[in-house]
């Protein structure tokens, strides 16, 4: 007897464009976190969304386009969450004239970032995998992660002014500490409390909070 072709694609309802895009982002995020970009199959993404590969390409254009879309989507989501916690609007976190948010405390911003990441391990894993892969200049996300690192360091350096006579050095130490703790947490989530470990690290970087 001949094999019966799967029918799940035909059985799934047609989704509105925005809902379909969110679905594609979620499926791709999970697969990249598991396999990395080089291990990502467009067929697997399409299968996970109930699409054909041509149908998926209609939404994202190419595999590189899919990666860019995922990174942009996650940046937008994170900016929205962080802005809400810090009492800012998203544009104030998107670069430009950072004098508009000089009142934001560096330690408070770092704590908000860590809390955000602790609530989304799959996303942190996605960025950790891609950041390592993209050290190769040929990787399609190489430029993205170079620019991202430069932007983060610029923000932290500016917020560190007045805290130390070497704000750039403090900024690099913060990034290194955050990245290192996140790797430990991803490898052993059951025995590593990311938020608690960051609070301990923050005392080394910033000193004890006033009144503690």
CSV table of C-alpha atoms in Angstrom, one decimal:
chain,number,residue,atom,x,y,z
A,1,UNK,CA,0.0,0.0,0.0
A,2,UNK,CA,1.3,3.4,-0.9
A,3,UNK,CA,2.2,5.8,2.0
A,4,UNK,CA,-0.5,8.3,2.8
A,5,UNK,CA,0.7,11.9,2.6
A,6,UNK,CA,0.4,13.9,5.8
A,7,UNK,CA,-2.7,16.1,5.8
A,8,UNK,CA,-1.9,18.4,8.8
A,9,UNK,CA,-1.0,21.3,6.6
A,10,UNK,CA,-4.4,21.2,4.8
A,11,UNK,CA,-6.2,20.7,8.1
A,12,UNK,CA,-4.8,23.8,9.8
A,13,UNK,CA,-6.8,27.0,9.5
A,14,UNK,CA,-5.4,30.0,7.7
A,15,UNK,CA,-4.1,32.5,10.3
A,16,UNK,CA,-4.1,36.3,10.1
A,17,UNK,CA,-0.7,37.6,8.9
A,18,UNK,CA,0.3,38.9,12.3
A,19,UNK,CA,-0.7,35.8,14.2
A,20,UNK,CA,1.2,33.7,11.6
A,21,UNK,CA,4.3,35.8,12.0
A,22,UNK,CA,4.2,35.3,15.8
A,23,UNK,CA,3.9,31.6,15.2
A,24,UNK,CA,6.9,31.5,12.8
A,25,UNK,CA,9.0,33.5,15.3
A,26,UNK,CA,8.1,31.2,18.2
A,27,UNK,CA,8.8,28.0,16.2
A,28,UNK,CA,12.1,29.4,14.8
A,29,UNK,CA,13.2,30.6,18.2
A,30,UNK,CA,12.7,27.2,19.7
A,31,UNK,CA,14.5,25.4,16.9
A,32,UNK,CA,17.5,27.7,16.8
A,33,UNK,CA,17.9,27.4,20.6
A,34,UNK,CA,18.0,23.7,20.2
A,35,UNK,CA,20.2,23.4,17.1
A,36,UNK,CA,21.8,26.7,16.2
A,37,UNK,CA,21.3,28.5,13.0
A,38,UNK,CA,23.4,26.1,10.9
A,39,UNK,CA,21.3,23.2,12.2
A,40,UNK,CA,18.1,25.0,11.3
A,41,UNK,CA,16.0,23.5,8.6
A,42,UNK,CA,13.4,25.6,6.8
A,43,UNK,CA,11.4,22.4,6.3
A,44,UNK,CA,11.2,21.9,10.1
A,45,UNK,CA,10.1,25.5,10.6
A,46,UNK,CA,7.5,25.0,7.9
A,47,UNK,CA,6.3,21.8,9.4
A,48,UNK,CA,6.1,23.3,12.9
A,49,UNK,CA,3.8,26.1,11.5
A,50,UNK,CA,1.7,23.9,9.2
A,51,UNK,CA,3.1,25.5,6.1
A,52,UNK,CA,4.9,24.4,3.0
A,53,UNK,CA,8.5,25.8,2.5
A,54,UNK,CA,7.3,28.1,-0.3
A,55,UNK,CA,4.5,29.3,2.1
A,56,UNK,CA,7.1,30.0,4.8
A,57,UNK,CA,9.4,31.8,2.3
A,58,UNK,CA,6.4,34.0,1.4
A,59,UNK,CA,6.5,35.4,4.9
A,60,UNK,CA,10.3,35.6,5.5
A,61,UNK,CA,12.0,35.7,2.1
A,62,UNK,CA,15.0,33.5,3.0
A,63,UNK,CA,16.7,31.6,5.8
A,64,UNK,CA,18.8,34.7,6.5
A,65,UNK,CA,15.7,36.8,6.4
A,66,UNK,CA,14.1,34.5,9.0
A,67,UNK,CA,17.1,34.9,11.3
A,68,UNK,CA,17.0,38.7,11.0
A,69,UNK,CA,13.2,38.7,11.7
A,70,UNK,CA,13.6,36.6,14.8
A,71,UNK,CA,16.3,38.8,16.2
A,72,UNK,CA,14.4,42.0,15.5
A,73,UNK,CA,11.2,40.5,17.0
A,74,UNK,CA,13.0,39.5,20.2
A,75,UNK,CA,14.7,42.9,20.5
A,76,UNK,CA,11.3,44.6,20.2
A,77,UNK,CA,9.7,42.3,22.8
A,78,UNK,CA,12.6,42.9,25.2
A,79,UNK,CA,12.6,46.6,24.7
A,80,UNK,CA,8.9,46.8,25.4
A,81,UNK,CA,9.3,44.8,28.6
A,82,UNK,CA,12.3,46.7,29.9
A,83,UNK,CA,10.8,50.1,29.1
A,84,UNK,CA,7.7,49.3,31.1
A,85,UNK,CA,9.7,48.2,34.1
A,86,UNK,CA,11.9,51.3,34.0
A,87,UNK,CA,9.1,53.7,33.4
A,88,UNK,CA,10.4,54.8,29.9
A,89,UNK,CA,9.1,54.6,26.4
A,90,UNK,CA,10.6,52.2,23.9
A,91,UNK,CA,12.2,55.0,21.8
A,92,UNK,CA,14.2,56.1,24.8
A,93,UNK,CA,15.9,52.6,24.9
A,94,UNK,CA,16.4,52.4,21.2
A,95,UNK,CA,19.5,54.5,21.0
A,96,UNK,CA,19.6,58.1,19.7
A,97,UNK,CA,19.8,60.8,22.4
A,98,UNK,CA,20.5,58.9,25.6
A,99,UNK,CA,20.4,62.1,27.6
A,100,UNK,CA,16.6,61.6,27.7
A,101,UNK,CA,17.1,58.7,30.1
A,102,UNK,CA,20.2,59.7,32.1
A,103,UNK,CA,18.0,59.4,35.3
A,104,UNK,CA,17.9,55.6,34.9
A,105,UNK,CA,20.2,53.9,37.4
A,106,UNK,CA,22.7,51.4,36.0
A,107,UNK,CA,22.3,49.0,38.8
A,108,UNK,CA,18.5,49.1,38.4
A,109,UNK,CA,18.7,48.6,34.7
A,110,UNK,CA,21.0,45.6,35.1
A,111,UNK,CA,18.6,44.0,37.7
A,112,UNK,CA,15.7,44.5,35.4
A,113,UNK,CA,17.6,42.9,32.5
A,114,UNK,CA,18.5,39.8,34.6
A,115,UNK,CA,14.9,39.4,35.9
A,116,UNK,CA,13.6,39.6,32.3
A,117,UNK,CA,16.1,37.0,31.2
A,118,UNK,CA,15.4,34.7,34.1
A,119,UNK,CA,11.8,34.5,32.9
A,120,UNK,CA,12.7,33.4,29.4
A,121,UNK,CA,15.4,30.7,29.3
A,122,UNK,CA,14.6,29.6,25.8
A,123,UNK,CA,15.3,33.2,24.5
A,124,UNK,CA,18.5,33.4,26.5
A,125,UNK,CA,19.6,30.1,25.0
A,126,UNK,CA,18.8,31.3,21.5
A,127,UNK,CA,21.0,34.4,22.0
A,128,UNK,CA,23.8,32.4,23.6
A,129,UNK,CA,23.9,29.9,20.8
A,130,UNK,CA,23.8,32.6,18.1
A,131,UNK,CA,26.3,34.8,19.8
A,132,UNK,CA,28.8,31.9,19.9
A,133,UNK,CA,28.1,30.9,16.3
A,134,UNK,CA,28.3,34.4,15.0
A,135,UNK,CA,31.9,34.9,16.1
A,136,UNK,CA,32.6,33.6,12.6
A,137,UNK,CA,32.6,36.6,10.3
A,138,UNK,CA,30.7,34.5,7.6
A,139,UNK,CA,27.7,34.0,9.9
A,140,UNK,CA,24.6,36.1,8.8
A,141,UNK,CA,24.2,37.4,12.4
A,142,UNK,CA,27.9,38.5,12.8
A,143,UNK,CA,27.2,42.1,12.1
A,144,UNK,CA,24.1,42.1,14.3
A,145,UNK,CA,26.0,40.9,17.3
A,146,UNK,CA,28.9,43.2,16.8
A,147,UNK,CA,26.5,46.2,16.7
A,148,UNK,CA,24.5,44.8,19.6
A,149,UNK,CA,27.6,44.5,21.8
A,150,UNK,CA,28.7,48.0,20.9
A,151,UNK,CA,25.3,49.4,21.8
A,152,UNK,CA,25.1,47.6,25.1
A,153,UNK,CA,28.6,48.8,26.1
A,154,UNK,CA,27.8,52.3,25.0
A,155,UNK,CA,24.7,52.4,27.2
A,156,UNK,CA,26.4,50.8,30.2
A,157,UNK,CA,29.4,53.1,29.9
A,158,UNK,CA,27.3,56.2,29.8
A,159,UNK,CA,25.2,55.1,32.8
A,160,UNK,CA,28.5,54.2,34.6
A,161,UNK,CA,29.8,57.8,34.4
A,162,UNK,CA,30.0,59.2,37.9
A,163,UNK,CA,30.2,55.7,39.5
A,164,UNK,CA,33.8,55.2,38.6
A,165,UNK,CA,36.7,56.9,36.8
A,166,UNK,CA,36.8,53.9,34.4
A,167,UNK,CA,33.2,53.6,33.2
A,168,UNK,CA,34.1,51.6,30.0
A,169,UNK,CA,35.9,49.0,32.1
A,170,UNK,CA,32.9,48.7,34.5
A,171,UNK,CA,30.6,48.3,31.5
A,172,UNK,CA,32.7,45.4,30.1
A,173,UNK,CA,32.8,43.7,33.5
A,174,UNK,CA,29.0,43.9,33.8
A,175,UNK,CA,28.6,42.3,30.3
A,176,UNK,CA,31.1,39.6,31.1
A,177,UNK,CA,29.5,38.8,34.5
A,178,UNK,CA,26.0,38.7,33.0
A,179,UNK,CA,27.0,36.5,30.1
A,180,UNK,CA,29.0,34.1,32.3
A,181,UNK,CA,26.2,33.7,34.9
A,182,UNK,CA,23.7,33.1,32.1
A,183,UNK,CA,25.9,30.2,30.7
A,184,UNK,CA,26.1,28.7,34.2
A,185,UNK,CA,22.4,29.0,34.6
A,186,UNK,CA,21.5,27.5,31.2
A,187,UNK,CA,23.8,24.5,32.0
A,188,UNK,CA,22.4,23.9,35.5
A,189,UNK,CA,19.1,25.7,35.9
A,190,UNK,CA,18.1,23.5,38.8
A,191,UNK,CA,21.0,24.5,40.9
A,192,UNK,CA,21.6,28.1,39.8
A,193,UNK,CA,19.4,31.0,40.7
A,194,UNK,CA,20.2,33.6,38.1
A,195,UNK,CA,18.6,36.5,39.9
A,196,UNK,CA,20.2,35.7,43.3
A,197,UNK,CA,23.6,35.1,41.7
A,198,UNK,CA,23.4,38.4,39.9
A,199,UNK,CA,22.6,40.2,43.1
A,200,UNK,CA,25.7,38.8,44.7
A,201,UNK,CA,27.8,39.8,41.7
A,202,UNK,CA,26.2,43.3,41.7
A,203,UNK,CA,27.6,43.8,45.3
A,204,UNK,CA,31.1,43.1,43.9
A,205,UNK,CA,30.6,45.4,40.9
A,206,UNK,CA,28.7,48.3,42.6
A,207,UNK,CA,29.1,47.7,46.3
A,208,UNK,CA,26.3,47.2,48.8
A,209,UNK,CA,23.1,49.2,48.3
A,210,UNK,CA,22.7,52.3,50.5
A,211,UNK,CA,21.4,51.3,53.9
A,212,UNK,CA,22.3,47.6,53.5
